[in-house]
Amino acid sequence: MRIAIIGAGYVGLTSAAVYAKLGHTVYAVRKDADKVKKLRRGEVPFYEPGLPELVREGVVSGRLIPTTSYAEAVPNAEVIFLCVGTPPLPSGEADLSQVFAAAREVAENWGPSPSPQSPPIEGGEVNGNPPPLVGGVRGGGYKVIADKSTVPVGTAEKVRKLISSQTSVHSSQVEFDVASCPEFLREGSAVHDTMNPDRVVIGVDSDRARDALLKVHEGLPGERVVTDIATAEMIKYASNAFLATKISFINEIANVCDEVGANVDEVARGMGMDPRIGPHFLKAGTGYSGSCFPKDTRALHNIALNHDYDFKLLKAVIEVNQEQRHRFVRRVRDILGALEGKTIGVLGLAFKNNTDDVRESTALDITRLLMKEGAIIKAFDYQAESNARHEITELVTCPTPEEVTEGADAVLVLTEWPQFRDLPWAEMKTKMRQPFIFDGRNLLDAKKMRLLGFQYISVGRP
Ligand code: UDX
């Protein structure tokens, strides 16, 4: 099939590369000519394991076509996925301006393409050759416009109205359906998750759209959940909100464990063996962060409020998550005393391991809180240092994890990079002023750290 994907972030680019791998011809549309040039060389502008290789494979095969041009992609495409950002507005509502702008561009470029050739982008060569082109113009035939971005119920309908109102200018024969096809990939394992979905959710209101979207996903494992559009849109929010709820729940259990002397890791293990509960997303720590859970929980809470429904449980999930990082900082202060002038080593800045993403990172937030109290921070992350310095310009980062311990009054583990487990802790301890470790991710082996002579404090593991 011929597919256009609008937006080349984590969701857009990974989906584009995977669909190309499945044998489809995929236009990956991004406005930034510089980034498109890089994509044509297989360079991905963010860290995501396995994605550069897959993008390169797609480009070399000629099936993945990064382009800046809607006019090239849209007329050729049978299915168009909108994968643009839906960042939060100050109110918590999802900002849909990028979705509507993309839909408008799709509508404006619907008709027959002016040229079967891709507009050349200087420097966009692959192995010295121009990027492969797909010839032949399909023109403005039947298309499915599917949202992959996380969007409130009703967004697909708005996209339908917008496209109808715009395309009618060009043609009275425009045939299309809108759909919702949410993506559930996680950063850090985006390629694996997209190639191995647990389920493919297809929200449609016509057999034609259903068949097109089923065909796009042929060859991928996972159950197909074919449903109506509003339900599909809701499945995505409900899934993210439920996972966030599990995390806030286990964090509250951890806080109680701290009080009563129980071990939250063991509690989670014992709970997770019950298949009705399941073992996943029960890791206690400093709270969830990233580009999805914080934004989507707030957006869903807002959607409910807009319909005069007070989603009390979700409100508590959000509050617990906010409070968890403050509780952690209070703990550090209670044990170390006033933080003014204390040197604190921070291990981990990304919102989770295997990514360079620091959006809504609790690690960064905790770092900010410590700096505000006058602590001297020395930080390290395997991938996220440059993004973190962009957010906190005065942040001092170290080239190795060992160096954050030099002269430190305490070391804080704030991102769950597994490599931190195997650091030469005995040697690092000799460089510290005081042997305190605050493990905000329950990552290290408590027994081992105590045997090494550390004062080791974690979350819900007294
Ligand atoms: C999430 C969803 O998992 C994914 O399905 C959706 O498409 C996008 O949002 P992502 O944000 O990439 O994916 O990361 P995820 O692995 O879900 O972790 C989110 C946050 O929760 C991270 O800060 C992580 O450290 C934290 N987390 C996760 C916990 O604190 N405890 C856990 O048990 C699991």
Tab-separated table of C-alpha atoms and ligand atoms in Angstrom:
chain	number	residue	atom	x	y	z
A	1	MET	CA	0.000	0.000	0.000
A	2	ARG	CA	0.994	3.635	-0.272
A	3	ILE	CA	1.027	5.372	3.070
A	4	ALA	CA	1.813	8.916	4.183
A	5	ILE	CA	2.828	9.603	7.745
A	6	ILE	CA	2.637	13.199	8.877
A	7	GLY	CA	5.121	13.848	11.683
A	8	ALA	CA	8.426	12.048	12.151
A	9	GLY	CA	8.814	11.888	15.949
A	10	TYR	CA	8.955	8.683	18.006
A	11	VAL	CA	5.536	7.467	16.850
A	12	GLY	CA	5.591	8.785	13.263
A	13	LEU	CA	9.076	7.730	12.300
A	14	THR	CA	8.957	4.332	13.996
A	15	SER	CA	5.592	3.538	12.391
A	16	ALA	CA	6.899	4.721	9.005
A	17	ALA	CA	10.010	2.540	9.218
A	18	VAL	CA	8.032	-0.509	10.392
A	19	TYR	CA	5.367	-0.128	7.677
A	20	ALA	CA	8.167	0.152	5.079
A	21	LYS	CA	9.689	-3.022	6.518
A	22	LEU	CA	6.293	-4.717	6.030
A	23	GLY	CA	6.569	-3.900	2.318
A	24	HIS	CA	4.480	-0.728	2.055
A	25	THR	CA	5.670	2.442	0.336
A	26	VAL	CA	5.742	5.075	3.048
A	27	TYR	CA	6.188	8.830	2.736
A	28	ALA	CA	7.421	10.279	6.035
A	29	VAL	CA	6.481	13.952	5.936
A	30	ARG	CA	8.377	16.446	8.012
A	31	LYS	CA	8.590	20.176	7.303
A	32	ASP	CA	12.176	20.637	8.475
A	33	ALA	CA	14.333	20.187	5.320
A	34	ASP	CA	17.481	19.691	7.368
A	35	LYS	CA	15.957	16.831	9.354
A	36	VAL	CA	14.590	15.252	6.162
A	37	LYS	CA	18.052	15.397	4.627
A	38	LYS	CA	19.382	13.541	7.658
A	39	LEU	CA	16.585	10.981	7.582
A	40	ARG	CA	17.473	10.231	3.968
A	41	ARG	CA	20.942	9.341	5.214
A	42	GLY	CA	19.448	7.151	7.940
A	43	GLU	CA	20.222	9.638	10.707
A	44	VAL	CA	17.523	9.862	13.386
A	45	PRO	CA	17.386	13.167	15.302
A	46	PHE	CA	16.718	11.469	18.670
A	47	TYR	CA	18.073	8.410	20.472
A	48	GLU	CA	15.987	5.300	19.889
A	49	PRO	CA	17.731	1.909	19.793
A	50	GLY	CA	17.407	0.097	16.437
A	51	LEU	CA	15.557	2.907	14.680
A	52	PRO	CA	18.439	4.385	12.624
A	53	GLU	CA	19.168	0.931	11.154
A	54	LEU	CA	15.506	0.388	10.260
A	55	VAL	CA	15.168	3.872	8.729
A	56	ARG	CA	18.290	3.348	6.670
A	57	GLU	CA	17.069	-0.045	5.477
A	58	GLY	CA	13.758	1.517	4.427
A	59	VAL	CA	15.389	4.422	2.605
A	60	VAL	CA	17.857	2.199	0.764
A	61	SER	CA	15.033	-0.155	-0.287
A	62	GLY	CA	13.165	2.833	-1.709
A	63	ARG	CA	10.083	2.027	0.388
A	64	LEU	CA	10.652	4.723	3.006
A	65	ILE	CA	10.624	8.192	1.486
A	66	PRO	CA	11.354	11.064	3.858
A	67	THR	CA	10.022	14.261	2.323
A	68	THR	CA	9.144	17.827	3.193
A	69	SER	CA	6.399	17.828	0.604
A	70	TYR	CA	2.734	17.147	1.342
A	71	ALA	CA	2.210	17.617	-2.405
A	72	GLU	CA	4.392	14.597	-3.070
A	73	ALA	CA	3.057	12.396	-0.282
A	74	VAL	CA	-0.677	13.068	-0.054
A	75	PRO	CA	-1.882	12.477	-3.626
A	76	ASN	CA	0.038	9.195	-3.710
A	77	ALA	CA	-1.237	7.877	-0.393
A	78	GLU	CA	-4.171	5.541	0.245
A	79	VAL	CA	-3.818	5.825	4.025
A	80	ILE	CA	-2.567	8.937	5.814
A	81	PHE	CA	-1.578	8.762	9.483
A	82	LEU	CA	-1.474	11.936	11.546
A	83	CYS	CA	1.370	11.472	14.036
A	84	VAL	CA	2.028	15.035	15.139
A	85	GLY	CA	2.496	16.229	18.720
A	86	THR	CA	-0.437	16.985	21.038
A	87	PRO	CA	1.368	18.835	23.848
A	88	PRO	CA	-0.548	20.054	26.898
A	89	LEU	CA	-1.995	23.566	27.047
A	90	PRO	CA	-1.621	25.387	30.396
A	91	SER	CA	-5.175	24.193	31.223
A	92	GLY	CA	-4.091	20.529	30.833
A	93	GLU	CA	-6.130	20.136	27.650
A	94	ALA	CA	-4.380	18.635	24.619
A	95	ASP	CA	-3.248	21.270	22.124
A	96	LEU	CA	-4.629	20.032	18.808
A	97	SER	CA	-3.270	22.834	16.652
A	98	GLN	CA	-0.663	20.577	15.011
A	99	VAL	CA	-3.318	17.943	14.221
A	100	PHE	CA	-5.564	20.501	12.546
A	101	ALA	CA	-2.672	22.164	10.711
A	102	ALA	CA	-1.637	18.752	9.337
A	103	ALA	CA	-5.238	17.956	8.327
A	104	ARG	CA	-5.467	21.319	6.557
A	105	GLU	CA	-2.272	20.619	4.608
A	106	VAL	CA	-3.569	17.165	3.692
A	107	ALA	CA	-6.762	18.736	2.362
A	108	GLU	CA	-4.915	21.420	0.432
A	109	ASN	CA	-2.680	18.842	-1.229
A	110	TRP	CA	-5.351	16.284	-1.944
A	111	GLY	CA	-5.647	16.639	-5.713
A	112	PRO	CA	-3.435	15.247	-8.446
A	113	SER	CA	0.204	15.907	-7.755
A	114	PRO	CA	1.803	18.569	-9.930
A	115	SER	CA	4.839	16.385	-10.460
A	116	PRO	CA	5.569	12.672	-10.116
A	117	GLN	CA	9.080	13.512	-8.956
A	118	SER	CA	10.229	14.236	-5.456
A	119	PRO	CA	11.541	17.811	-5.103
A	120	PRO	CA	15.296	17.376	-4.785
A	121	ILE	CA	16.769	18.142	-1.397
A	122	GLU	CA	20.395	19.115	-1.595
A	123	GLY	CA	22.572	16.675	0.330
A	124	GLY	CA	19.778	14.102	0.671
A	125	GLU	CA	21.748	11.375	-1.095
A	126	VAL	CA	21.962	7.774	0.065
A	127	ASN	CA	25.387	6.237	-0.548
A	128	GLY	CA	26.113	9.085	-2.974
A	129	ASN	CA	22.968	8.369	-5.023
A	130	PRO	CA	19.849	10.493	-5.044
A	131	PRO	CA	17.108	9.154	-2.802
A	132	PRO	CA	14.951	6.614	-4.609
A	133	LEU	CA	11.750	8.025	-6.053
A	134	VAL	CA	8.419	6.389	-6.488
A	135	GLY	CA	6.965	7.375	-9.819
A	136	GLY	CA	3.351	7.582	-10.874
A	137	VAL	CA	0.720	9.841	-9.501
A	138	ARG	CA	-2.402	8.413	-7.998
A	139	GLY	CA	-4.206	11.709	-7.679
A	140	GLY	CA	-6.896	12.412	-5.136
A	141	GLY	CA	-8.589	8.967	-4.883
A	142	TYR	CA	-10.220	7.441	-1.783
A	143	LYS	CA	-8.138	7.881	1.341
A	144	VAL	CA	-8.293	7.017	5.022
A	145	ILE	CA	-7.029	9.738	7.392
A	146	ALA	CA	-6.182	8.057	10.686
A	147	ASP	CA	-5.067	9.697	13.919
A	148	LYS	CA	-2.197	7.995	15.670
A	149	SER	CA	-1.551	10.913	18.001
A	150	THR	CA	-3.287	10.701	21.395
A	151	VAL	CA	-6.317	12.904	20.861
A	152	PRO	CA	-9.564	13.557	22.738
A	153	VAL	CA	-12.720	11.800	21.656
A	154	GLY	CA	-14.256	13.752	18.802
A	155	THR	CA	-10.979	14.801	17.174
A	156	ALA	CA	-11.382	12.492	14.169
A	157	GLU	CA	-14.818	14.056	13.569
A	158	LYS	CA	-13.270	17.524	13.621
A	159	VAL	CA	-10.631	16.346	11.144
A	160	ARG	CA	-13.416	15.004	8.923
A	161	LYS	CA	-15.230	18.360	8.946
A	162	LEU	CA	-12.044	20.279	8.330
A	163	ILE	CA	-11.032	18.147	5.346
A	164	SER	CA	-14.544	18.187	3.884
A	165	SER	CA	-14.708	21.952	4.093
A	166	GLN	CA	-11.304	22.415	2.508
A	167	THR	CA	-11.326	19.740	-0.180
A	168	SER	CA	-14.719	20.829	-1.457
A	169	VAL	CA	-12.864	23.872	-2.767
A	170	HIS	CA	-10.827	21.651	-5.052
A	171	SER	CA	-13.207	18.874	-5.948
A	172	SER	CA	-16.718	17.652	-5.376
A	173	GLN	CA	-15.588	14.035	-5.848
A	174	VAL	CA	-13.420	13.713	-2.788
A	175	GLU	CA	-13.866	10.360	-1.072
A	176	PHE	CA	-12.373	9.686	2.311
A	177	ASP	CA	-12.933	8.297	5.803
A	178	VAL	CA	-11.420	9.333	9.087
A	179	ALA	CA	-10.249	6.768	11.635
A	180	SER	CA	-8.436	6.344	14.923
A	181	CYS	CA	-5.494	3.991	15.086
A	182	PRO	CA	-3.694	4.721	18.349
A	183	GLU	CA	-0.105	3.646	18.908
A	184	PHE	CA	1.084	2.096	22.175
A	185	LEU	CA	4.868	2.069	21.702
A	186	ARG	CA	7.199	3.014	24.546
A	187	GLU	CA	10.269	5.144	24.036
A	188	GLY	CA	13.418	3.090	24.365
A	189	SER	CA	11.726	0.003	22.899
A	190	ALA	CA	9.756	1.718	20.133
A	191	VAL	CA	10.889	-0.562	17.302
A	192	HIS	CA	10.251	-3.775	19.257
A	193	ASP	CA	6.850	-2.543	20.467
A	194	THR	CA	5.733	-1.501	16.971
A	195	MET	CA	6.859	-4.790	15.424
A	196	ASN	CA	5.220	-6.795	18.232
A	197	PRO	CA	2.000	-5.045	19.235
A	198	ASP	CA	-0.191	-6.738	21.865
A	199	ARG	CA	-3.145	-5.370	19.940
A	200	VAL	CA	-3.856	-3.182	16.936
A	201	VAL	CA	-6.767	-0.855	17.653
A	202	ILE	CA	-8.722	0.227	14.590
A	203	GLY	CA	-11.502	2.764	15.138
A	204	VAL	CA	-13.598	3.159	11.986
A	205	ASP	CA	-17.100	3.847	10.756
A	206	SER	CA	-16.904	2.157	7.363
A	207	ASP	CA	-15.920	-1.276	6.038
A	208	ARG	CA	-13.692	0.368	3.466
A	209	ALA	CA	-11.620	2.150	6.127
A	210	ARG	CA	-11.522	-1.024	8.240
A	211	ASP	CA	-10.220	-3.097	5.324
A	212	ALA	CA	-7.572	-0.499	4.436
A	213	LEU	CA	-6.273	-0.327	8.014
A	214	LEU	CA	-6.333	-4.116	8.422
A	215	LYS	CA	-4.261	-4.355	5.241
A	216	VAL	CA	-1.708	-1.817	6.517
A	217	HIS	CA	-1.085	-4.012	9.566
A	218	GLU	CA	-1.004	-7.384	7.773
A	219	GLY	CA	2.107	-9.253	8.876
A	220	LEU	CA	2.131	-7.825	12.402
A	221	PRO	CA	1.194	-10.038	15.357
A	222	GLY	CA	-1.404	-9.057	17.974
A	223	GLU	CA	-5.182	-9.105	18.235
A	224	ARG	CA	-7.143	-6.706	16.036
A	225	VAL	CA	-9.615	-4.584	17.978
A	226	VAL	CA	-12.006	-3.178	15.386
A	227	THR	CA	-14.367	-0.696	16.979
A	228	ASP	CA	-15.954	2.704	16.500
A	229	ILE	CA	-13.836	5.840	16.333
A	230	ALA	CA	-14.748	7.358	19.712
A	231	THR	CA	-14.023	4.068	21.489
A	232	ALA	CA	-10.617	3.749	19.823
A	233	GLU	CA	-9.726	7.297	20.855
A	234	MET	CA	-10.776	6.468	24.414
A	235	ILE	CA	-8.830	3.178	24.533
A	236	LYS	CA	-5.571	5.084	24.223
A	237	TYR	CA	-6.328	7.542	27.050
A	238	ALA	CA	-7.780	4.826	29.263
A	239	SER	CA	-4.708	2.606	28.754
A	240	ASN	CA	-2.223	5.336	29.642
A	241	ALA	CA	-4.332	6.510	32.587
A	242	PHE	CA	-4.610	2.961	33.935
A	243	LEU	CA	-0.851	2.366	33.703
A	244	ALA	CA	-0.264	5.696	35.469
A	245	THR	CA	-2.771	4.577	38.124
A	246	LYS	CA	-0.813	1.369	38.723
A	247	ILE	CA	2.350	3.409	39.243
A	248	SER	CA	0.747	5.909	41.638
A	249	PHE	CA	-0.895	3.026	43.489
A	250	ILE	CA	2.369	1.171	44.028
A	251	ASN	CA	4.071	4.425	45.034
A	252	GLU	CA	1.478	4.940	47.749
A	253	ILE	CA	1.930	1.321	48.851
A	254	ALA	CA	5.693	2.049	48.982
A	255	ASN	CA	5.087	5.065	51.196
A	256	VAL	CA	3.041	2.918	53.575
A	257	CYS	CA	5.741	0.200	53.417
A	258	ASP	CA	8.234	2.817	54.600
A	259	GLU	CA	6.063	3.443	57.637
A	260	VAL	CA	5.296	-0.171	58.544
A	261	GLY	CA	8.627	-1.779	57.654
A	262	ALA	CA	7.518	-3.848	54.618
A	263	ASN	CA	9.372	-4.194	51.294
A	264	VAL	CA	7.440	-2.818	48.313
A	265	ASP	CA	9.431	-4.818	45.732
A	266	GLU	CA	8.362	-8.041	47.427
A	267	VAL	CA	4.815	-6.752	47.851
A	268	ALA	CA	4.673	-5.966	44.099
A	269	ARG	CA	6.092	-9.399	43.271
A	270	GLY	CA	3.489	-11.108	45.426
A	271	MET	CA	0.689	-9.003	43.959
A	272	GLY	CA	1.841	-9.379	40.359
A	273	MET	CA	1.644	-13.182	40.437
A	274	ASP	CA	-2.129	-12.829	40.483
A	275	PRO	CA	-2.970	-12.760	36.757
A	276	ARG	CA	-5.830	-10.367	37.507
A	277	ILE	CA	-3.204	-7.837	38.633
A	278	GLY	CA	-0.155	-8.713	36.520
A	279	PRO	CA	3.497	-7.955	37.298
A	280	HIS	CA	4.000	-4.931	35.032
A	281	PHE	CA	4.100	-1.248	35.951
A	282	LEU	CA	4.358	-1.952	39.662
A	283	LYS	CA	7.850	-0.545	40.141
A	284	ALA	CA	7.848	2.054	42.891
A	285	GLY	CA	10.049	5.122	42.646
A	286	THR	CA	9.902	8.883	42.262
A	287	GLY	CA	6.834	8.775	39.982
A	288	TYR	CA	6.076	8.507	36.282
A	289	SER	CA	7.319	11.085	33.824
A	290	GLY	CA	7.868	11.480	30.071
A	291	SER	CA	5.936	12.868	27.162
A	292	CYS	CA	2.833	10.710	27.618
A	293	PHE	CA	1.594	9.778	31.095
A	294	PRO	CA	1.732	13.270	32.674
A	295	LYS	CA	0.135	14.889	29.614
A	296	ASP	CA	-2.465	12.192	28.963
A	297	THR	CA	-3.644	11.876	32.572
A	298	ARG	CA	-4.154	15.652	32.741
A	299	ALA	CA	-5.885	15.678	29.352
A	300	LEU	CA	-8.281	12.855	30.293
A	301	HIS	CA	-9.077	14.557	33.586
A	302	ASN	CA	-9.832	17.665	31.583
A	303	ILE	CA	-11.977	15.840	29.037
A	304	ALA	CA	-14.085	14.481	31.920
A	305	LEU	CA	-14.358	17.936	33.523
A	306	ASN	CA	-15.502	19.420	30.226
A	307	HIS	CA	-18.365	16.954	30.405
A	308	ASP	CA	-19.077	17.913	34.038
A	309	TYR	CA	-17.564	14.702	35.349
A	310	ASP	CA	-15.090	14.917	38.199
A	311	PHE	CA	-12.702	11.986	37.622
A	312	LYS	CA	-11.636	11.786	41.278
A	313	LEU	CA	-9.427	8.724	40.991
A	314	LEU	CA	-7.403	10.199	38.137
A	315	LYS	CA	-7.045	13.482	40.009
A	316	ALA	CA	-5.540	11.540	42.927
A	317	VAL	CA	-3.202	9.651	40.565
A	318	ILE	CA	-1.858	12.966	39.265
A	319	GLU	CA	-1.494	14.451	42.773
A	320	VAL	CA	0.252	11.353	44.151
A	321	ASN	CA	2.664	11.467	41.225
A	322	GLN	CA	3.509	15.136	41.844
A	323	GLU	CA	3.904	14.593	45.570
A	324	GLN	CA	6.221	11.585	45.195
A	325	ARG	CA	9.176	13.682	43.962
A	326	HIS	CA	8.729	16.207	46.814
A	327	ARG	CA	8.599	13.362	49.312
A	328	PHE	CA	11.899	12.069	47.914
A	329	VAL	CA	13.569	15.496	48.239
A	330	ARG	CA	12.203	15.838	51.802
A	331	ARG	CA	13.777	12.485	52.625
A	332	VAL	CA	17.161	13.649	51.293
A	333	ARG	CA	16.882	16.862	53.333
A	334	ASP	CA	15.744	15.056	56.501
A	335	ILE	CA	18.773	12.770	56.386
A	336	LEU	CA	21.463	15.146	55.072
A	337	GLY	CA	20.229	18.289	56.808
A	338	ALA	CA	20.036	21.652	55.031
A	339	LEU	CA	21.073	21.228	51.417
A	340	GLU	CA	22.711	24.638	51.010
A	341	GLY	CA	26.335	24.003	49.956
A	342	LYS	CA	26.004	20.189	49.935
A	343	THR	CA	27.483	18.417	46.903
A	344	ILE	CA	25.057	15.935	45.381
A	345	GLY	CA	25.846	13.505	42.575
A	346	VAL	CA	22.886	12.799	40.304
A	347	LEU	CA	22.840	9.573	38.278
A	348	GLY	CA	20.219	9.784	35.557
A	349	LEU	CA	18.444	12.734	33.947
A	350	ALA	CA	16.281	11.052	31.275
A	351	PHE	CA	12.638	10.316	32.127
A	352	LYS	CA	13.495	6.615	31.912
A	353	ASN	CA	16.362	4.460	30.672
A	354	ASN	CA	17.162	3.856	26.990
A	355	THR	CA	16.155	7.335	25.893
A	356	ASP	CA	17.613	10.842	25.677
A	357	ASP	CA	14.175	12.328	26.337
A	358	VAL	CA	13.846	14.622	29.374
A	359	ARG	CA	10.273	15.784	28.820
A	360	GLU	CA	8.491	16.060	32.201
A	361	SER	CA	11.417	14.109	33.698
A	362	THR	CA	11.093	13.700	37.481
A	363	ALA	CA	14.896	13.374	37.551
A	364	LEU	CA	15.193	16.913	36.167
A	365	ASP	CA	12.501	18.199	38.469
A	366	ILE	CA	14.241	16.751	41.530
A	367	THR	CA	17.530	18.250	40.308
A	368	ARG	CA	15.836	21.662	40.020
A	369	LEU	CA	14.376	21.363	43.545
A	370	LEU	CA	17.800	20.496	44.991
A	371	MET	CA	19.464	23.378	43.151
A	372	LYS	CA	16.792	25.728	44.435
A	373	GLU	CA	17.781	24.751	47.987
A	374	GLY	CA	21.427	25.601	47.260
A	375	ALA	CA	22.819	22.107	46.598
A	376	ILE	CA	25.796	21.811	44.239
A	377	ILE	CA	24.836	19.262	41.600
A	378	LYS	CA	27.110	17.087	39.491
A	379	ALA	CA	25.069	14.982	37.079
A	380	PHE	CA	25.515	12.139	34.637
A	381	ASP	CA	23.292	10.407	32.090
A	382	TYR	CA	24.163	7.945	29.321
A	383	GLN	CA	22.134	9.801	26.670
A	384	ALA	CA	20.228	12.769	28.062
A	385	GLU	CA	22.922	15.211	29.203
A	386	SER	CA	22.663	17.553	26.275
A	387	ASN	CA	18.858	17.694	26.413
A	388	ALA	CA	19.061	18.220	30.185
A	389	ARG	CA	21.507	21.131	29.817
A	390	HIS	CA	19.106	22.643	27.338
A	391	GLU	CA	16.453	22.641	30.096
A	392	ILE	CA	18.760	23.642	32.983
A	393	THR	CA	21.491	25.757	31.430
A	394	GLU	CA	23.595	25.991	34.613
A	395	LEU	CA	23.600	22.204	35.132
A	396	VAL	CA	27.093	20.733	35.594
A	397	THR	CA	27.433	17.315	33.982
A	398	CYS	CA	30.285	14.813	34.252
A	399	PRO	CA	31.699	12.642	31.450
A	400	THR	CA	31.533	9.448	33.540
A	401	PRO	CA	29.192	8.192	36.287
A	402	GLU	CA	32.195	7.680	38.583
A	403	GLU	CA	32.967	11.392	38.563
A	404	VAL	CA	29.673	12.445	40.137
A	405	THR	CA	30.802	10.767	43.365
A	406	GLU	CA	33.911	12.890	43.840
A	407	GLY	CA	33.498	14.938	47.020
A	408	ALA	CA	29.761	14.126	47.104
A	409	ASP	CA	27.713	14.210	50.310
A	410	ALA	CA	25.232	11.891	48.616
A	411	VAL	CA	24.528	10.198	45.296
A	412	LEU	CA	20.974	10.058	43.940
A	413	VAL	CA	19.861	7.427	41.410
A	414	LEU	CA	17.063	9.074	39.436
A	415	THR	CA	16.801	7.103	36.160
A	416	GLU	CA	16.595	3.320	35.904
A	417	TRP	CA	19.622	2.798	33.595
A	418	PRO	CA	20.570	-0.841	34.444
A	419	GLN	CA	24.270	0.031	33.925
A	420	PHE	CA	24.205	1.894	37.259
A	421	ARG	CA	23.939	-1.475	39.034
A	422	ASP	CA	27.385	-2.525	37.870
A	423	LEU	CA	29.371	0.632	38.599
A	424	PRO	CA	32.543	0.180	40.697
A	425	TRP	CA	30.663	1.265	43.817
A	426	ALA	CA	33.369	0.225	46.308
A	427	GLU	CA	35.884	2.461	44.555
A	428	MET	CA	33.355	5.264	44.123
A	429	LYS	CA	32.629	5.226	47.850
A	430	THR	CA	36.237	6.118	48.629
A	431	LYS	CA	35.794	9.390	46.711
A	432	MET	CA	32.639	10.474	48.519
A	433	ARG	CA	32.607	12.848	51.459
A	434	GLN	CA	29.691	10.945	53.014
A	435	PRO	CA	28.524	7.477	51.901
A	436	PHE	CA	24.815	8.248	51.309
A	437	ILE	CA	22.934	6.768	48.367
A	438	PHE	CA	19.315	7.718	47.717
A	439	ASP	CA	17.941	5.307	45.141
A	440	GLY	CA	14.815	6.858	43.640
A	441	ARG	CA	14.302	3.890	41.326
A	442	ASN	CA	14.913	0.934	43.677
A	443	LEU	CA	17.541	-0.090	41.159
A	444	LEU	CA	20.497	-1.136	43.281
A	445	ASP	CA	20.844	-4.209	45.472
A	446	ALA	CA	20.162	-2.889	48.988
A	447	LYS	CA	22.052	-5.708	50.721
A	448	LYS	CA	25.115	-5.284	48.512
A	449	MET	CA	25.221	-1.522	48.980
A	450	ARG	CA	24.970	-1.857	52.770
A	451	LEU	CA	27.712	-4.511	52.803
A	452	LEU	CA	29.898	-2.006	50.932
A	453	GLY	CA	29.324	0.400	53.815
A	454	PHE	CA	26.847	2.763	52.171
A	455	GLN	CA	23.956	4.389	53.984
A	456	TYR	CA	21.473	3.194	51.392
A	457	ILE	CA	17.970	4.698	51.239
A	458	SER	CA	15.391	3.643	48.636
A	459	VAL	CA	11.614	3.911	48.145
A	460	GLY	CA	9.459	1.607	50.262
A	461	ARG	CA	12.330	-0.724	51.150
A	462	PRO	CA	13.232	0.151	54.735
B	1	UDX	C1	4.044	5.192	27.720
B	1	UDX	C2	3.196	3.950	27.489
B	1	UDX	O1	3.802	2.819	28.157
B	1	UDX	C3	3.031	3.655	26.001
B	1	UDX	O2	2.156	2.564	25.814
B	1	UDX	C4	2.450	4.897	25.332
B	1	UDX	O3	2.358	4.691	23.926
B	1	UDX	C5	3.305	6.126	25.620
B	1	UDX	O4	3.461	6.289	27.037
B	1	UDX	P1	6.641	5.805	27.654
B	1	UDX	O5	6.202	7.122	28.210
B	1	UDX	O6	7.564	5.785	26.502
B	1	UDX	O7	5.359	4.930	27.214
B	1	UDX	O8	7.375	5.003	28.834
B	1	UDX	P2	6.953	3.939	29.952
B	1	UDX	O9	7.880	2.807	29.870
B	1	UDX	O10	5.526	3.641	29.938
B	1	UDX	O11	7.302	4.750	31.305
B	1	UDX	C6	6.631	5.958	31.650
B	1	UDX	C7	7.107	6.458	32.993
B	1	UDX	O12	6.666	5.588	34.055
B	1	UDX	C8	8.626	6.510	33.143
B	1	UDX	O13	8.982	7.671	33.859
B	1	UDX	C9	8.964	5.279	33.952
B	1	UDX	O14	10.171	5.400	34.673
B	1	UDX	C10	7.773	5.212	34.870
B	1	UDX	N1	7.491	3.866	35.403
B	1	UDX	C11	7.169	2.852	34.566
B	1	UDX	C12	7.491	3.660	36.790
B	1	UDX	O15	7.764	4.564	37.575
B	1	UDX	N2	7.182	2.410	37.261
B	1	UDX	C13	6.858	1.372	36.445
B	1	UDX	O16	6.570	0.268	36.959
B	1	UDX	C14	6.853	1.591	35.046
